[in-house]
Structure formats: C-alpha cells, structure tokens
Amino acid sequence: MKGLLSLASCLGIFHTLVAAATIPSYFERSPSTPRKLSVAQVQRELGSRLSKSTIIFGPEDARYGDATSRWNDFAKPKFQIVIEPGQESDVASIVKYCNEKSIEFLAINKGHGYPSSLGSFNGVQINMAQFRTITIQPNGKSAWFGGGVFDGQANRYLWDQGYVTTTGSCDCVGMMGPGLGGGHGRHEGPHGMISDNILQLNVVLADGTAVRVNNTSHSDLLWAMKGAGHNFGIVTSFEMKVYPRGPDTWHYHNYVWRGDQLEAVFTALNNFHGNGSTPVNMTTNFGNMLLDTTVSEKEPVLWWTFAYRGSAAEAEKLLAPFNAIEAVRDEQGDVPFPQVAAAQQTDENSAICQHNKVRITATAGLQMYNLTAERLIFEGFKKRIASDPTLAAGAVVLHEGYSTAGTDAQNPNDSAYPFRDDHHLMLVQIIIPPNNKTIEQEAWKWANEVRDQWNQGQPTRPVNAYVNYANGFESVEEKYGHEAWRLKKLRDLKAKYDPFNRFRFYNPIVGKKTAGPV
Ligand SMILES: Cc1cc2nc3c(=O)[nH]c(=O)nc-3n(C[C@H](O)[C@H](O)[C@H](O)COP(=O)(O)OP(=O)(O)OC[C@H]3O[C@@H](n4cnc5c(N)ncnc54)[C@H](O)[C@@H]3O)c2cc1C
C-alpha cells in the first residue's frame, strides 16, 4: 500500500523530460551527455514493468534524504532518482531500462561505502531496502538472505533462532557491501569471512541478465564475487552457511590506557596475536588512539576493547597481560552475542555508525605491530592536538585484530580476496568540517602520514589496502592483490561479465585511477 501511494505521488510530479534522442546508447562506451533525469518519465516508462511494491522517487520526496544519506560525504554519489525494487526480478528490469537509456545505476544498501570512485557516480540508485528477508534452510546449515540484509539485523535474527553466521562487526553496515570484498567480523576466527561462507548468489549482471552463481553455475564469477564482487553485479539474494550459535554469552573487556603505556600495550598485543595465531575464541579486539579530554587535553588515549566468545574466566586468563598494564579505567561484562556490538561501541547508536560527516580516511594491512611506528603515530596525533585542535578532535586511529584461524584455513587461490596474510586492519579516520579545503588538505596529509608510518613499519611486506577500507586513491594492486595471475583473472572476468564497465564506481578493477586528493 505504501508503495502504491508513493508510486501515485511520484506520478503526479512532472519534470522537464530529457529528449531520448540526446542520450547515448548503452553501447556507446563513455556516455557523456549531461542528464537531468525526470522522475515522472522514469515512472511512466519503467513503472509498468516493475512490481507494485516498487517505489520510485526523486529529491523532492521526503524519503530521498534517508535513502541517499552517506556515512562519508567526502565523495558522495549523485543520485537523481532512487528506485526501491519490490521484487528481485525488478532489479533486472531496472538495469535493462537504464542500459536502454544509457543511465548509470548503482546498488546501495546501508550507505557506508566510501571510495573516492563513488564521487563520479551520477544516475539511478537501486536501493536494496526491500530485500531484507532471512530464511534458514530446513537442514539448519545455511540460510538465504536478501541482498539488503544488514549486520545487526542478521545477528539478532539468527541468534534468536539459535544460529550465527559471519557478518561485519558494525551493526549498521550491510552484509553484501563487506561480503563482496571479503567481510571481516567477529566470527571470522571460528568460521572465516563473510565471503568464505557464501554458497551461492542470485546476481543481476551488467546487461540485465539474472543468473545463479555457485560452484556449478558461473563458478568463475563465484570466485570473483568473493573479494571483488562490487565490480561484477547486483546481488538480489544469497545463500550462506549458518552455524549453531555457541556459548550463550560473550565476555567483553574495555580499557583506557595513557600514552606512556603504548609500548607495553603493543608488545602485549604482538605476543597475544602471535603473528596469526590468536586464540580462536578471542575473536576481536579494536583499539583506537583518540582524544578523550576527561583523561588528557594534551595527548590521545589508547582505547581498547576485546570480545571473547565464551566465559569471563577463560577470557580473563588470556587477558592477564593486559590487566597487568595500569589502565585509567576499564569495564567488563558478559552479554549475549547480539549485544557485543554495543559493548564494543559498534552498534547502530555508536559514533562510528553516524552518517552525514565528511571523513578523510586511509588504511593499511599489517601482520604485526611495529612499536616504533605506533609511537610515531601517537606523537603525530599529540602534535596535532597542539597545532590543529579541530583536526585532532575528529580523529580516530583504529587498529583491528581479529582471530584469523577460519580465514587462514581457506585456500587463498580459491577466491578473489587477496590479503589472507594480513592479520590487522588499520584505518585512520578524520572527521572534518565540510567545505574547508585547508583543513581537508591537512587531514589528507595526516591520514597519509599515518598510513605510510604503518607501511614503513613492515618494509618487507607489500602495501595492502582492504578494498572495503580503501579510500579509492590506492593502486589496483594495493586493493586487489599483487599477484599478476590474480589481476589477469579479474580483468578477464571483467571483460566477460561487464565489458562496458557498468560496475565501476566502487574501487574499479579497470578504468581510470582516481587522482590523488592533494
Ligand atoms: C561504520 C563502518 C563499519 C564497518 N565495519 C566493517 C566490518 O566490520 N567489516 C568489514 O569487512 N567492513 C566494514 N566496513 C567497510 C564496509 O565493508 C564497506 O563500507 C561496505 O561497502 C559498506 O556496505 P553498505 O551496504 O553499508 O554500504 P553501501 O554504500 O550501501 O554499499 C557499498 C557498495 O557495496 C555494493 N553493494 C551493496 N549492496 C550490494 C548488493 N546487494 N549487490 C551488489 N552490490 C552491492 C555497491 O557497490 C555499493 O556501492 C565498515 C565501514 C563503516 C563505514
């Protein structure tokens, strides 16, 4: 009903129509005609081909703000029209229509994607919000998920039914956004990444063909969808393994340390992770350098959170080296798994999930922490607190350490995900005021400095940028792997499945590299 009403209201709005003749065809490789799309025209031409629950609206609609809001406003895609398909089959029709009219299209779920390449998008948003069903299969070993399911939703639903699966760690993030690029999260120690658990997907290809992708149907594409999938299609639904949910509670322990403990903390972390041998149930620790003025106005603190899949007694035995480091404060507790996100400040209400901010980011993939590099990064932060308090107030230097047994157990050649040797994911994130070029340039300088310090701390390793954390200014090798065979395979598959590069807005494998920020 809601869909019908909105359809009707959209039909009532008339805009200047684009003369169809001025629009280059799909087969013209680089459509360049400036376009002003008309909601009324799209409604009229496409509406009758779509299910009744489909919603089509433009910027004048009250829902447009929510549908197009982004986690990062740095490189916002331009959405002239939002289409929320009501049924999976609608996606193929939308893609075909867009191709006929030479209109760009982009699938969007929870709006956290942020590579700079998104900033060049101008066209129709295909919003996955109506694809949020989860259906556990009768054998209890897998479930089908709609292409718009998101982490918190999946974790809460499955837990209540006695199951878990691999998701990202932040409740607010979609499952396919991370999953198509790997998908790190709290169950990767026990079970691998999101992509490692995908059994099959329903995918709409660039030409609007809907295909089933699994080990026997388009198996070459299955390889690509697990690590480079944003470049290949729109996932309308997917089947993933699910697992019995395990212990009823997880233990968390959060610490705040002062900077003078930095060497002790990173030494303990390196011992604890053992270069890839983290105890499997010590699933996750996130650590931030950030400004907490209740502790110090002159230097950042080290805020760290650990999540253990099991009892406090088991966890605290493993955490003894951290308990031995004098903390400013700490807190711990035991909660059912779906509440761990709130305990670790990654639930929907947490600061990290908030939208509509301009964020400057840079990432690195590490095996071990280099104490000299971490000290330099800390001192660089301290320097900015004195010289540039606006910048420092918005900065978070994030260190992620998952247990990696499940991820390491996979053959690295079996999927496009290239970085199984990385044990730690790093992300520097600086929130800046909008429209201030000077501050922006300073932020880029700082973010790149931190990234370089991380990479210089492991001089014998290649520079890696997890595709879902990449800011888009990295090279293709840094995002998709340094092995020549891997890139050739990806490019060959791209030529086969998306010869006109319709899926090029999320860290493209082929096409122009985005120019650097400064
Ligand atoms: C706050 C925050 C927390 C994060 N936590 C994690 C984490 O724990 N683990 C991790 O691995 N990564 C994490 N990331 C990175 C995350 O994987 C990417 O930002 C991801 O792209 C977000 O997906 P989304 O649906 O939220 O965003 P969107 O912007 O909606 O989607 C991002 C891109 O994914 C593609 N896409 C989304 N859905 C589909 C679909 N159904 N079919 C085809 N393509 C699709 C599109 O190309 C789209 O541009 C996090 C990012 C943020 C900002």
XYZ file of C-alpha atoms and ligand atoms in Angstrom:
571
model
C 0.000 0.000 0.000
C 2.820 2.299 0.991
C 4.454 1.505 -2.340
C 1.285 2.217 -4.319
C 0.732 5.534 -2.636
C 4.258 6.646 -3.263
C 4.011 5.468 -6.855
C 0.944 7.612 -7.277
C 2.542 10.623 -5.650
C 5.624 10.254 -7.804
C 3.494 10.027 -10.928
C 1.992 13.367 -10.055
C 5.299 15.142 -10.293
C 6.247 16.294 -13.723
C 9.676 17.420 -14.693
C 11.252 18.524 -17.907
C 11.757 15.399 -19.927
C 15.075 14.512 -21.329
C 14.867 14.134 -25.066
C 15.610 10.448 -25.531
C 17.496 11.184 -28.704
C 20.188 13.089 -26.813
C 21.027 10.127 -24.614
C 23.852 7.970 -25.932
C 23.073 4.272 -26.102
C 24.431 1.632 -23.738
C 26.813 0.546 -26.438
C 28.455 3.904 -26.555
C 31.286 3.241 -24.148
C 31.509 6.625 -22.482
C 28.129 8.286 -22.259
C 28.849 11.937 -21.649
C 25.601 13.763 -22.310
C 24.679 15.850 -19.292
C 21.488 14.377 -17.931
C 18.675 15.650 -15.839
C 16.527 12.655 -15.220
C 12.811 13.037 -14.755
C 11.090 11.013 -12.061
C 7.831 11.247 -13.979
C 9.434 9.941 -17.131
C 11.089 7.019 -15.375
C 7.817 6.277 -13.614
C 5.927 6.299 -16.855
C 8.392 4.269 -18.864
C 9.599 1.839 -16.239
C 6.828 1.736 -13.631
C 4.603 -0.644 -15.568
C 7.464 -3.150 -15.965
C 8.005 -3.388 -12.194
C 6.173 -4.997 -9.276
C 3.590 -2.894 -7.496
C 5.636 -2.635 -4.322
C 8.456 -0.902 -6.150
C 8.973 2.731 -5.148
C 10.445 5.384 -7.420
C 11.234 8.849 -6.122
C 13.472 11.840 -6.556
C 14.982 14.605 -4.420
C 11.631 16.250 -3.789
C 10.334 13.177 -1.952
C 10.533 13.068 1.856
C 12.265 9.677 1.691
C 15.101 10.876 -0.514
C 17.221 12.167 2.386
C 17.289 8.848 4.212
C 17.766 6.809 1.070
C 20.761 8.818 -0.069
C 22.417 9.688 3.233
C 26.023 8.508 3.418
C 28.433 7.595 6.144
C 31.021 9.670 4.360
C 30.146 12.864 2.485
C 33.650 13.191 1.053
C 32.857 11.589 -2.322
C 29.096 11.362 -2.495
C 27.481 9.664 -5.442
C 24.862 11.834 -7.142
C 21.513 10.093 -7.117
C 18.993 11.753 -9.370
C 16.391 9.078 -8.775
C 16.000 6.344 -6.173
C 14.315 3.085 -7.116
C 13.494 0.602 -4.386
C 12.636 -2.607 -6.209
C 9.895 -4.638 -4.529
C 10.912 -7.977 -6.011
C 14.201 -9.477 -7.074
C 13.061 -9.728 -10.696
C 12.597 -5.932 -10.733
C 16.355 -5.416 -10.497
C 16.932 -6.995 -13.905
C 14.202 -4.800 -15.419
C 15.710 -1.666 -13.876
C 19.170 -2.493 -15.182
C 17.832 -3.209 -18.659
C 15.917 0.058 -18.671
C 18.960 2.008 -17.509
C 21.014 0.391 -20.261
C 18.423 1.278 -22.905
C 18.555 4.888 -21.747
C 22.273 4.963 -21.004
C 21.642 5.837 -17.385
C 24.196 4.828 -14.766
C 22.914 2.647 -11.912
C 24.350 1.768 -8.510
C 23.137 -0.700 -5.890
C 23.016 0.793 -2.414
C 22.215 -0.847 0.862
C 23.255 0.893 4.111
C 25.307 3.708 2.612
C 28.701 3.109 4.234
C 30.745 2.668 1.072
C 33.249 5.489 0.747
C 35.869 5.032 -2.001
C 36.512 8.214 -3.966
C 35.320 6.498 -7.164
C 31.745 6.760 -5.843
C 32.008 10.523 -6.233
C 31.896 10.192 -10.022
C 28.532 8.414 -9.981
C 25.555 10.266 -11.399
C 22.383 8.314 -12.052
C 19.848 5.955 -10.522
C 20.189 4.398 -7.101
C 18.901 0.836 -6.865
C 18.089 0.675 -3.183
C 18.093 -2.793 -1.607
C 15.960 -1.854 1.412
C 13.056 -4.119 0.491
C 15.271 -7.207 0.302
C 15.665 -7.908 3.988
C 14.274 -11.419 4.449
C 16.322 -14.184 6.067
C 15.201 -17.788 5.575
C 17.003 -20.504 7.492
C 17.040 -23.698 5.457
C 15.411 -26.865 6.875
C 18.766 -28.626 7.401
C 19.899 -25.763 9.656
C 23.189 -25.459 7.785
C 22.526 -22.440 5.640
C 20.161 -19.517 5.162
C 19.038 -17.372 2.247
C 19.473 -13.644 2.792
C 18.014 -10.774 0.798
C 20.589 -8.525 -0.868
C 19.648 -5.744 1.571
C 20.172 -7.610 4.848
C 22.487 -5.803 7.259
C 24.786 -6.968 10.043
C 22.810 -6.104 13.173
C 19.608 -7.448 11.658
C 21.237 -10.777 10.719
C 22.987 -11.170 14.058
C 19.854 -10.511 16.097
C 17.558 -12.678 13.987
C 19.876 -15.673 13.694
C 20.799 -15.598 17.384
C 17.154 -15.747 18.384
C 16.769 -18.813 16.163
C 19.877 -20.466 17.679
C 22.354 -19.620 14.930
C 25.134 -17.268 13.907
C 26.875 -16.504 10.660
C 29.783 -14.355 9.555
C 28.915 -10.675 9.343
C 30.819 -7.414 9.646
C 31.328 -6.044 13.156
C 29.284 -2.871 12.914
C 25.544 -3.393 13.237
C 24.766 -0.557 10.836
C 26.623 -1.954 7.825
C 25.111 -4.065 5.025
C 26.167 -7.691 4.596
C 26.827 -7.656 0.862
C 28.868 -4.424 0.888
C 31.511 -6.049 3.097
C 30.869 -9.584 1.790
C 31.648 -8.767 -1.825
C 35.079 -7.548 -0.729
C 35.757 -10.229 1.914
C 33.893 -9.171 5.035
C 35.758 -9.136 8.345
C 33.904 -9.665 11.581
C 33.590 -11.317 14.956
C 33.074 -14.839 13.635
C 35.994 -14.925 11.250
C 38.224 -16.761 13.735
C 35.763 -19.630 14.095
C 34.250 -19.564 10.596
C 36.108 -17.290 8.147
C 34.975 -14.105 6.453
C 31.527 -13.377 5.006
C 32.721 -14.283 1.518
C 34.179 -17.593 2.747
C 30.705 -18.687 3.767
C 28.796 -17.741 0.630
C 27.385 -20.818 -1.098
C 25.521 -19.154 -3.935
C 24.166 -15.840 -5.080
C 21.421 -14.549 -7.345
C 23.104 -11.870 -9.400
C 21.928 -9.366 -11.992
C 24.712 -8.793 -14.488
C 25.569 -5.559 -16.266
C 23.341 -6.363 -19.244
C 20.363 -7.100 -17.007
C 20.604 -10.890 -17.160
C 19.739 -12.588 -13.861
C 21.981 -15.572 -13.110
C 22.506 -18.061 -10.287
C 26.159 -18.102 -9.274
C 27.540 -21.137 -7.469
C 30.069 -23.977 -7.862
C 28.342 -25.371 -10.914
C 26.771 -22.294 -12.494
C 29.094 -19.402 -13.407
C 31.690 -20.771 -10.990
C 34.280 -18.365 -12.427
C 32.071 -15.496 -11.345
C 31.681 -17.022 -7.871
C 35.458 -16.700 -7.500
C 35.287 -13.009 -8.418
C 32.245 -12.222 -6.275
C 34.247 -13.293 -3.212
C 36.625 -10.366 -2.966
C 35.951 -8.171 -5.991
C 32.195 -8.551 -6.289
C 31.288 -4.853 -6.375
C 32.740 -4.848 -9.894
C 30.564 -7.622 -11.267
C 26.872 -7.471 -10.449
C 23.969 -6.741 -8.161
C 23.223 -9.432 -5.606
C 19.498 -9.727 -5.088
C 19.851 -12.626 -2.627
C 22.488 -15.042 -1.419
C 22.828 -18.301 0.495
C 25.378 -18.552 3.281
C 26.386 -21.146 5.817
C 24.975 -20.684 9.310
C 26.309 -22.281 12.484
C 24.936 -23.259 15.907
C 25.250 -20.091 17.942
C 27.741 -21.402 20.526
C 28.133 -20.075 24.077
C 25.152 -18.158 25.482
C 27.295 -15.191 26.451
C 30.413 -13.457 25.212
C 32.833 -11.683 27.504
C 33.997 -8.158 26.733
C 36.665 -6.093 28.421
C 37.357 -2.464 27.530
C 40.402 -0.497 28.667
C 41.595 3.087 28.545
C 45.366 3.475 28.740
C 47.537 6.556 28.687
C 50.190 7.034 26.031
C 53.036 6.154 28.376
C 51.768 2.560 28.232
C 51.886 2.408 24.440
C 54.941 0.138 24.193
C 53.567 -2.191 26.868
C 50.197 -2.410 25.117
C 51.574 -3.118 21.645
C 54.098 -5.631 23.000
C 51.259 -7.453 24.753
C 49.198 -7.343 21.543
C 52.024 -8.783 19.446
C 52.545 -11.602 21.943
C 48.855 -12.258 22.184
C 48.293 -12.380 18.403
C 51.496 -14.351 17.802
C 51.653 -13.235 14.174
C 48.460 -15.008 13.153
C 47.882 -17.486 15.974
C 45.347 -15.548 18.031
C 43.263 -17.885 20.252
C 40.264 -18.590 18.064
C 37.620 -17.536 20.590
C 39.399 -14.256 21.369
C 37.574 -13.140 18.286
C 38.005 -9.408 18.134
C 39.879 -6.504 19.534
C 39.566 -2.959 18.327
C 41.890 -0.253 19.547
C 41.651 3.449 18.984
C 44.003 6.321 19.521
C 41.613 9.185 20.152
C 41.251 12.349 22.164
C 39.459 11.847 25.487
C 39.664 15.161 27.295
C 38.473 13.579 30.541
C 41.862 11.879 30.617
C 44.131 14.381 28.891
C 43.792 17.523 26.811
C 47.315 17.176 25.501
C 47.577 13.660 24.138
C 45.337 10.875 22.862
C 44.405 7.836 24.890
C 44.569 4.211 23.845
C 41.013 2.901 23.999
C 40.873 -0.846 23.533
C 38.041 -3.369 23.506
C 38.269 -7.168 23.470
C 35.448 -9.627 22.747
C 35.714 -13.272 23.739
C 33.352 -15.996 22.578
C 32.849 -17.689 25.944
C 33.168 -17.213 29.668
C 34.814 -14.441 31.670
C 37.117 -16.945 33.360
C 38.550 -18.195 30.044
C 38.802 -14.705 28.633
C 40.434 -13.106 31.638
C 43.152 -15.778 31.643
C 44.094 -14.677 28.132
C 43.741 -11.012 29.056
C 46.074 -11.247 32.061
C 48.923 -9.435 30.236
C 46.556 -6.526 29.539
C 45.202 -6.482 33.070
C 48.790 -6.087 34.207
C 49.117 -2.769 32.351
C 47.872 0.062 34.513
C 44.717 1.482 32.977
C 42.966 4.795 33.570
C 39.744 2.832 33.665
C 38.318 -0.419 32.442
C 34.994 -2.188 32.300
C 33.912 -5.705 31.538
C 30.802 -7.810 31.241
C 29.108 -10.839 29.767
C 26.336 -10.454 27.214
C 24.578 -12.472 24.512
C 26.355 -12.128 21.186
C 23.982 -9.547 19.614
C 24.809 -7.153 22.465
C 28.563 -7.367 21.973
C 28.370 -4.660 19.299
C 27.019 -2.146 21.832
C 29.630 -3.216 24.385
C 32.350 -2.574 21.792
C 30.714 0.648 20.562
C 29.860 -0.644 17.099
C 26.068 -0.796 17.375
C 23.711 1.420 15.378
C 23.811 4.164 18.052
C 27.571 4.328 18.321
C 29.641 7.227 16.995
C 31.226 5.087 14.309
C 27.859 4.414 12.673
C 26.791 8.052 12.345
C 26.088 9.390 8.858
C 26.457 12.761 7.133
C 30.021 13.602 8.102
C 32.973 14.399 5.898
C 35.591 11.806 6.701
C 39.151 11.580 5.444
C 40.463 8.030 5.658
C 43.488 5.888 4.908
C 44.113 2.207 5.524
C 46.861 -0.396 5.784
C 47.051 -4.150 6.319
C 49.614 -5.378 8.841
C 50.946 -8.657 10.199
C 52.450 -7.375 13.432
C 52.504 -4.021 15.158
C 55.724 -2.067 14.859
C 56.303 -0.279 18.158
C 58.381 2.473 16.605
C 55.664 3.176 14.042
C 52.946 3.233 16.695
C 54.972 5.640 18.827
C 55.472 7.917 15.805
C 51.747 7.811 15.062
C 50.948 8.651 18.679
C 53.390 11.561 18.694
C 51.945 12.817 15.381
C 48.482 12.816 16.982
C 49.806 14.666 20.019
C 51.405 17.264 17.751
C 48.034 17.886 16.019
C 46.260 18.331 19.344
C 48.541 21.300 19.956
C 48.708 22.651 16.406
C 45.307 21.787 14.971
C 42.700 21.011 17.623
C 39.775 20.864 15.143
C 41.502 18.127 13.224
C 42.561 16.239 16.337
C 39.069 16.332 17.844
C 37.702 14.438 14.833
C 40.466 11.865 14.523
C 40.407 8.177 15.367
C 43.303 5.855 14.603
C 41.741 2.403 14.537
C 43.589 -0.901 14.983
C 41.663 -4.117 14.375
C 42.831 -7.545 15.473
C 40.593 -10.481 14.687
C 41.367 -14.102 15.388
C 42.144 -15.391 11.934
C 42.068 -19.215 12.071
C 38.914 -19.518 9.947
C 40.206 -17.071 7.364
C 43.648 -18.668 7.212
C 42.110 -22.119 6.733
C 40.873 -21.167 3.248
C 43.000 -21.699 0.170
C 43.990 -18.130 -0.831
C 43.659 -19.008 -4.533
C 40.030 -20.084 -4.207
C 38.614 -16.569 -4.151
C 39.441 -13.061 -5.305
C 40.091 -11.925 -1.717
C 43.846 -11.314 -1.838
C 45.099 -10.495 1.656
C 44.850 -13.530 3.917
C 48.369 -12.756 5.169
C 47.194 -9.526 6.792
C 46.324 -10.054 10.431
C 45.489 -6.493 11.356
C 43.293 -3.972 9.599
C 44.214 -0.346 10.149
C 42.073 2.683 9.477
C 42.746 6.313 10.238
C 39.575 8.348 10.083
C 39.422 12.118 10.488
C 36.085 13.916 10.613
C 36.417 17.442 9.245
C 34.035 20.344 8.809
C 32.506 20.470 5.306
C 33.757 22.853 2.634
C 37.063 23.743 4.201
C 39.858 22.991 1.746
C 42.645 23.996 4.132
C 41.534 21.616 6.841
C 40.872 18.939 4.251
C 44.405 19.173 2.914
C 45.837 18.974 6.433
C 43.655 15.939 7.106
C 44.897 14.176 3.972
C 48.459 14.971 4.921
C 47.936 13.464 8.345
C 45.998 10.401 7.153
C 48.641 9.595 4.544
C 51.404 10.135 7.087
C 49.840 7.560 9.434
C 49.294 5.081 6.597
C 52.912 5.471 5.497
C 54.173 5.011 9.051
C 52.255 1.753 9.306
C 53.633 0.544 5.984
C 57.181 1.678 6.711
C 56.961 -0.380 9.890
C 56.816 -3.543 7.767
C 59.315 -2.763 4.991
C 59.475 -6.296 3.596
C 55.725 -6.560 3.002
C 53.694 -5.122 0.116
C 51.361 -2.192 0.656
C 47.845 -3.592 1.005
C 44.541 -1.748 1.255
C 41.497 -3.899 2.116
C 39.066 -2.965 -0.640
C 36.277 -2.082 1.801
C 38.518 0.275 3.765
C 40.315 1.719 0.743
C 39.767 5.418 0.110
C 39.989 4.796 -3.622
C 43.271 6.573 -4.260
C 45.279 3.351 -3.962
C 46.510 1.343 -6.944
C 44.576 -1.660 -8.265
C 47.364 -3.933 -6.968
C 47.092 -2.474 -3.477
C 43.355 -3.218 -3.449
C 43.022 -6.435 -5.433
C 46.373 -8.145 -4.893
C 49.899 -8.039 -6.176
C 49.948 -11.402 -7.963
C 49.838 -10.955 -11.756
C 47.652 -14.063 -12.260
C 45.039 -12.726 -9.856
C 44.702 -9.384 -11.622
C 44.680 -11.007 -15.060
C 41.920 -13.350 -13.957
C 39.897 -10.435 -12.612
C 40.383 -8.409 -15.796
C 39.453 -11.376 -17.996
C 36.301 -11.957 -15.957
C 35.505 -8.277 -16.126
C 35.765 -8.382 -19.926
C 33.470 -11.407 -19.951
C 30.799 -10.273 -17.498
C 30.901 -6.476 -17.658
C 32.591 -5.477 -20.930
C 31.301 -1.892 -20.766
C 32.350 -1.408 -17.149
C 28.944 -0.511 -15.772
C 30.099 -1.582 -12.302
C 32.966 0.848 -11.935
C 32.018 3.050 -9.032
C 33.333 1.020 -6.106
C 37.090 0.686 -6.423
C 37.102 -0.258 -10.104
C 39.382 -3.023 -11.345
C 39.633 -1.445 -14.782
C 39.389 2.147 -15.889
C 40.934 5.382 -14.821
C 42.621 5.595 -11.434
C 41.083 8.321 -9.282
C 43.515 11.210 -8.995
C 45.045 11.732 -5.559
C 43.365 14.006 -3.045
C 46.020 16.682 -2.732
C 30.977 2.260 10.237
C 31.612 1.239 9.356
C 31.847 -0.031 9.831
C 32.414 -1.009 9.029
N 32.663 -2.251 9.532
C 33.169 -3.211 8.735
C 33.406 -4.527 9.239
O 33.189 -4.832 10.398
N 33.918 -5.444 8.386
C 34.196 -5.157 7.090
O 34.655 -6.040 6.379
N 33.978 -3.926 6.590
C 33.477 -2.948 7.382
N 33.287 -1.694 6.880
C 33.536 -1.420 5.476
C 32.319 -1.882 4.685
O 32.547 -3.216 4.307
C 32.062 -1.049 3.428
O 31.976 0.301 3.751
C 30.796 -1.513 2.720
O 30.861 -1.082 1.390
C 29.531 -0.976 3.348
O 28.368 -1.593 2.833
P 26.968 -0.843 2.997
O 25.886 -1.694 2.480
O 26.830 -0.398 4.402
O 27.189 0.448 2.119
P 26.652 0.846 0.653
O 27.297 2.151 0.380
O 25.194 0.755 0.588
O 27.265 -0.247 -0.280
C 28.622 -0.178 -0.647
C 28.791 -0.740 -2.031
O 28.554 -2.122 -1.983
C 27.899 -2.527 -3.171
N 26.689 -3.218 -2.770
C 25.992 -3.110 -1.613
N 24.977 -3.984 -1.608
C 25.047 -4.655 -2.786
C 24.295 -5.708 -3.370
N 23.255 -6.260 -2.752
N 24.680 -6.149 -4.591
C 25.734 -5.616 -5.223
N 26.477 -4.628 -4.725
C 26.133 -4.172 -3.512
C 27.720 -1.297 -4.027
O 28.807 -1.224 -4.913
C 27.835 -0.176 -3.051
O 28.368 0.994 -3.617
C 32.735 -0.705 7.685
C 32.506 0.582 7.200
C 31.956 1.544 8.021
C 31.744 2.912 7.480
